[in-house]
Amino acid sequence: MFANQTDRRVVTAVSIAVAISVTMMAAMSEAATNTNVRHNRDKRADTSVRIGHYQCICHQGDFEKNLQTVIHGLELAAQANLDIVSFPESLLTGYFRDEKTARKNSFPIDSPEIEKLLKETARFDILYMVGFNELRKGKLHNTIVVIEKGKLLGHYCKAFPIFRYFVPGREFPVFEKKGLKFGIIICADGGYVEPARILALKGARFIFAPHFNSAADPIEHFQVVRSDHIARAIENSVYFLRGNNIIRKKDSEKDAKGRLRYGYGDSYVINPNGAIVAGAGLYNETLMIYNLNLNKRHRSWYKRSRSLKSAKALLGILQETIKEMK
């Protein structure tokens, strides 16, 4: 039995190595394609949108340090001429397992903290999104704010929060920058069909999914999360950005079974065909960059109407099935 367990570990390790290698090759291939596009661009208007995610460390409960992290990430993004950049889920406040600590580290969307965030980042000509624990009428929401040039453009609240002290969100706004329509879901939302489908039906071509991951089983977590996201990209014919955090080993916590929990990173961009075309790697604090060509077409795009077609054809049957299950 021990030999079998050892074999499985070896196979799993090799699988991850292959996955990482494939990711790197796909990213290099896409980067080469983007370079050729830039070199061969004609006199028409620029059709590229430069997108990034800052895979970084969250300082639990320290707004000022986390604000400086956002500013540093935006400075890197400005140097790279990015148009849009995302930051991890709950970055401004931290992500907590108990409600008491979460409430202690929360604030309203019209708070002095958000006002300071707007003021301190107004100098950047970049649209960005960042998460925090929002306190609204005495209730907690897991929220992402969307900001550009010191202005609050809107926000999104997590539809399927892991912790029950958060109130689920039920609004799915779509935003636009340089002709790119995009939407936002948060972490666990990507494991469900409907949030990404709703955004795609509203016209989003790109979906951002900020994460804050801490997993005791990083290998299985890695496999399941990637599979979820590839499915969301293909079934909706959209680009999908998983934007994760990292947790240093000295800051790691243990779960109820005494297992160490890992914040391993692995942020990436998946194209509508399901290929990973950019990646931040494991445990790296880094700015991931992807140059999106709005004119590029993918094999899956001829099926862009699939979500609408199946919703129209099968929604009634789905609702009846749900009733029968009760």
JSON list of C-alpha atoms in Angstrom, two decimals, residues 19 29 37 39 64 78 89 126 152 154 156 161 168 182 211 254 257 259 298 300 304 321:
[
{"chain": "A", "resi": 19, "resn": "ALA", "atom": "CA", "xyz": [0.52, 21.26, -16.29]},
{"chain": "A", "resi": 29, "resn": "SER", "atom": "CA", "xyz": [3.03, 30.91, -27.75]},
{"chain": "A", "resi": 37, "resn": "VAL", "atom": "CA", "xyz": [0.20, 41.24, -34.01]},
{"chain": "A", "resi": 39, "resn": "HIS", "atom": "CA", "xyz": [4.58, 44.23, -35.43]},
{"chain": "A", "resi": 64, "resn": "GLU", "atom": "CA", "xyz": [-2.49, 50.86, 5.64]},
{"chain": "A", "resi": 78, "resn": "ALA", "atom": "CA", "xyz": [1.74, 51.95, -14.90]},
{"chain": "A", "resi": 89, "resn": "GLU", "atom": "CA", "xyz": [-10.28, 39.16, -2.93]},
{"chain": "A", "resi": 126, "resn": "ILE", "atom": "CA", "xyz": [-5.63, 52.61, -14.87]},
{"chain": "A", "resi": 152, "resn": "LEU", "atom": "CA", "xyz": [-15.74, 54.66, -7.88]},
{"chain": "A", "resi": 154, "resn": "GLY", "atom": "CA", "xyz": [-19.24, 50.36, -9.20]},
{"chain": "A", "resi": 156, "resn": "TYR", "atom": "CA", "xyz": [-19.70, 43.48, -7.10]},
{"chain": "A", "resi": 161, "resn": "PRO", "atom": "CA", "xyz": [-19.59, 33.28, -0.08]},
{"chain": "A", "resi": 168, "resn": "PRO", "atom": "CA", "xyz": [-24.78, 36.74, -0.85]},
{"chain": "A", "resi": 182, "resn": "PHE", "atom": "CA", "xyz": [-16.01, 42.66, -18.61]},
{"chain": "A", "resi": 211, "resn": "HIS", "atom": "CA", "xyz": [-9.37, 34.97, -5.18]},
{"chain": "A", "resi": 254, "resn": "LYS", "atom": "CA", "xyz": [-3.71, 25.24, 10.34]},
{"chain": "A", "resi": 257, "resn": "LYS", "atom": "CA", "xyz": [-7.39, 18.73, 11.46]},
{"chain": "A", "resi": 259, "resn": "ARG", "atom": "CA", "xyz": [-3.03, 20.56, 8.48]},
{"chain": "A", "resi": 298, "resn": "HIS", "atom": "CA", "xyz": [-11.30, 31.67, -31.27]},
{"chain": "A", "resi": 300, "resn": "SER", "atom": "CA", "xyz": [-15.28, 28.45, -29.46]},
{"chain": "A", "resi": 304, "resn": "ARG", "atom": "CA", "xyz": [-21.22, 32.08, -28.23]},
{"chain": "A", "resi": 321, "resn": "THR", "atom": "CA", "xyz": [-36.45, 19.29, -11.94]}
]
